GROMACS .gro file of C-alpha atoms in nm:
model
  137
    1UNK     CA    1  15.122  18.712   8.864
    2UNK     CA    2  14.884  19.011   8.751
    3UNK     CA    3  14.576  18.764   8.863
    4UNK     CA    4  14.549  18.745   9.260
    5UNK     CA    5  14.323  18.466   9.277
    6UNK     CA    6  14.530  18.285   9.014
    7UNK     CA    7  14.573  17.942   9.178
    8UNK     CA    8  14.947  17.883   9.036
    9UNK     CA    9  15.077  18.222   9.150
   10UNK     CA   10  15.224  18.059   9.492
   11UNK     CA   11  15.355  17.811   9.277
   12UNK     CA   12  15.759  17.755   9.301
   13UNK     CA   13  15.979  17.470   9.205
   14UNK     CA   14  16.083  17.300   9.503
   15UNK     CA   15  16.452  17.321   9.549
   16UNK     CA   16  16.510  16.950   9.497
   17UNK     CA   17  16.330  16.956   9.169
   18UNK     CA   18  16.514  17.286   9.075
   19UNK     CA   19  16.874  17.047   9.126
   20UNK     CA   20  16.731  16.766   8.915
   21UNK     CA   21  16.672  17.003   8.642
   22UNK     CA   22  16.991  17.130   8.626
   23UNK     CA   23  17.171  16.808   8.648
   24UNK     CA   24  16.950  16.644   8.395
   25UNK     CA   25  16.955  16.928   8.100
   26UNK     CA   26  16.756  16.733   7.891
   27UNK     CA   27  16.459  16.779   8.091
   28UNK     CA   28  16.200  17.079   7.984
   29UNK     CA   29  16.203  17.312   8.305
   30UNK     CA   30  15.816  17.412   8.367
   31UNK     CA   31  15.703  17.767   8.196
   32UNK     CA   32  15.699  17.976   8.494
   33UNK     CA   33  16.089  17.875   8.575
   34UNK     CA   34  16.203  17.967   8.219
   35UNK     CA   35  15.975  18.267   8.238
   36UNK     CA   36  16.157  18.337   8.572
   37UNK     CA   37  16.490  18.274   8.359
   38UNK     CA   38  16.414  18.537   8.052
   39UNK     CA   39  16.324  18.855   8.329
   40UNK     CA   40  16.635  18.728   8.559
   41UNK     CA   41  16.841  18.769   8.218
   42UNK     CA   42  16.664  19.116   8.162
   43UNK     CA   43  16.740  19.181   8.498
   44UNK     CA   44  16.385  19.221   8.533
   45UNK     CA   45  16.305  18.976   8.803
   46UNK     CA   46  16.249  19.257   9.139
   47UNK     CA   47  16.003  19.422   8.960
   48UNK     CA   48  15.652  19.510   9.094
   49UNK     CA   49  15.358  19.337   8.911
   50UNK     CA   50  15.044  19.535   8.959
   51UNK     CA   51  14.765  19.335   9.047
   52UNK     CA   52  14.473  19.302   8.786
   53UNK     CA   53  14.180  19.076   8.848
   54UNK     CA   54  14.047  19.065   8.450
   55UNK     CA   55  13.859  18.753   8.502
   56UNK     CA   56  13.518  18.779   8.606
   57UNK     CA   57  13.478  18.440   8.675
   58UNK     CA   58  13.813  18.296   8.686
   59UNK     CA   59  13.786  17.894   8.500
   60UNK     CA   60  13.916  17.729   8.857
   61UNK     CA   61  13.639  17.899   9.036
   62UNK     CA   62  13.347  17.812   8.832
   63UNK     CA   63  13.132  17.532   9.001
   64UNK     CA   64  12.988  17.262   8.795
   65UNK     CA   65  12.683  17.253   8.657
   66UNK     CA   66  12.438  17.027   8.608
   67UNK     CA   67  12.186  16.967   8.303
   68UNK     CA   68  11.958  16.673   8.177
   69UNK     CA   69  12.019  16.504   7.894
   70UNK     CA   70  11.694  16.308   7.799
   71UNK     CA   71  11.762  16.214   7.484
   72UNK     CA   72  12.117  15.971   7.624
   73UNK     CA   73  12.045  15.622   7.570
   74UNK     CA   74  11.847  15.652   7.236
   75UNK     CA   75  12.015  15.574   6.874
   76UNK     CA   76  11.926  15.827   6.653
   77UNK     CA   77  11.887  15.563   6.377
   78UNK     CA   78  11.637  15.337   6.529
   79UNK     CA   79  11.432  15.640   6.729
   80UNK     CA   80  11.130  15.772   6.547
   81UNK     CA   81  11.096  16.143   6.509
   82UNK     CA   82  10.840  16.148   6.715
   83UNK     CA   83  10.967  15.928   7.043
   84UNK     CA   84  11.218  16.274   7.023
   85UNK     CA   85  10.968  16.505   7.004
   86UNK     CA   86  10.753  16.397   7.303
   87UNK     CA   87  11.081  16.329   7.479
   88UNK     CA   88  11.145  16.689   7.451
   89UNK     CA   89  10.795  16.792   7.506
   90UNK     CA   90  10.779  16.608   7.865
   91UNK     CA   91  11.130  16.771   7.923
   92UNK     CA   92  11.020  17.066   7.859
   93UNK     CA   93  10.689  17.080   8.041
   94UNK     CA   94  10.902  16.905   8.319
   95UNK     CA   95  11.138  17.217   8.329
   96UNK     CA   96  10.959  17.488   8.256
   97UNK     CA   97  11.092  17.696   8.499
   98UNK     CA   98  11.420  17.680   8.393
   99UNK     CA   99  11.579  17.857   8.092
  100UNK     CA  100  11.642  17.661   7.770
  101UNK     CA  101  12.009  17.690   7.665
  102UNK     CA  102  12.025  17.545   7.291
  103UNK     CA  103  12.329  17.419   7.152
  104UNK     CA  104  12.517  17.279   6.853
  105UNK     CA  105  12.923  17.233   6.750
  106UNK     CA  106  12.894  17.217   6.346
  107UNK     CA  107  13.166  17.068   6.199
  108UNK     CA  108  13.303  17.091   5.866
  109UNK     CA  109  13.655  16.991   5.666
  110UNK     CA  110  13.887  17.289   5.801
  111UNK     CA  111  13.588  17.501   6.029
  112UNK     CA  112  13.440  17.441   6.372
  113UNK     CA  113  13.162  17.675   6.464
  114UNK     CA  114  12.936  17.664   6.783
  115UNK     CA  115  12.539  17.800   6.789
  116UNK     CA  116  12.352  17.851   7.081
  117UNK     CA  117  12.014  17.980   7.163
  118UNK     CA  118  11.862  18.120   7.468
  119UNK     CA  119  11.587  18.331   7.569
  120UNK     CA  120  11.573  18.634   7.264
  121UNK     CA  121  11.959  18.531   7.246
  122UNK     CA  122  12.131  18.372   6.898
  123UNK     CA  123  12.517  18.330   6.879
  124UNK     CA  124  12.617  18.175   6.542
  125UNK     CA  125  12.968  18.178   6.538
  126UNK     CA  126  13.290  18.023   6.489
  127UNK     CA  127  13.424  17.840   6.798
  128UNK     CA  128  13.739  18.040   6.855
  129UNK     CA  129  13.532  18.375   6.832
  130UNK     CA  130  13.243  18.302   7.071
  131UNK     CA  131  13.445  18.164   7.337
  132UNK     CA  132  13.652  18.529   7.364
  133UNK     CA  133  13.344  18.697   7.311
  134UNK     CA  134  13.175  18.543   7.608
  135UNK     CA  135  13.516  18.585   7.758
  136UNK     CA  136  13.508  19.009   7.714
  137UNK     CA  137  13.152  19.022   7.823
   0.00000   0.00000   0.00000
């Protein structure tokens, strides 16, 4: 409710739905009617939520983006090293001006990490770390 732009802050369970639920108690009610439930109980439900917009870029606003893949359609095991590199070398030369993002999600028994390079940029960090970095910037 702190978000404004938050796209399930309208949201309400319709009456009819709120019936089923109670005549079918085996049914999970949805998060925001429990939540609803737990500050009712606290008698907390009139209060006044001050409105916080902490996402920059809120996820549901964010328009897709679109990249280029050359290397799709090519098996690693029966591509020579250098069909890649020319592959790369036309992409590049095709796109140079555009900025070169670098990626790579390194896996390992028990870790994730994520890596990615751009411009004089190098992130080398575990997955769960980056992402709220990025996040807080």
């Amino acid at each position: 409710m702190s978000v404004p732009t938050h796209p399930l802050k309208p949201f309400s369970l319709a009456t009819g739905l709120t019936r089923l639920y109670d005549t079918r108690s085996f049914n999970i009610e949805p998060l925001s009617e429990r939540a609803k439930a737990v500050l009712n109980d606290a008698h907390l439900n009139n209060i006044n939520i001050q409105e916080n917009n902490i996402l920059a870029f809120p996820p549901w606003d964010i328009q897709i983006f679109n990249y280029h893949y050359p290397f799709s359609g090519y098996d690693k095991a029966d591509t020579a090293d250098i069909n890649y590199q020319q592959l790369f070398s036309f992409h590049r030369s095709k796109y140079s001006k555009y900025i070169a993002v670098y990626t790579d999600g390194p896996k390992t028994a028990g870790h994730v990490g994520c890596g990615v390079v751009f411009n004089n940029t190098i992130l080398s960090l575990p997955y769960i770390i980056l992402c709220l970095s990025l996040m807080l910037d």
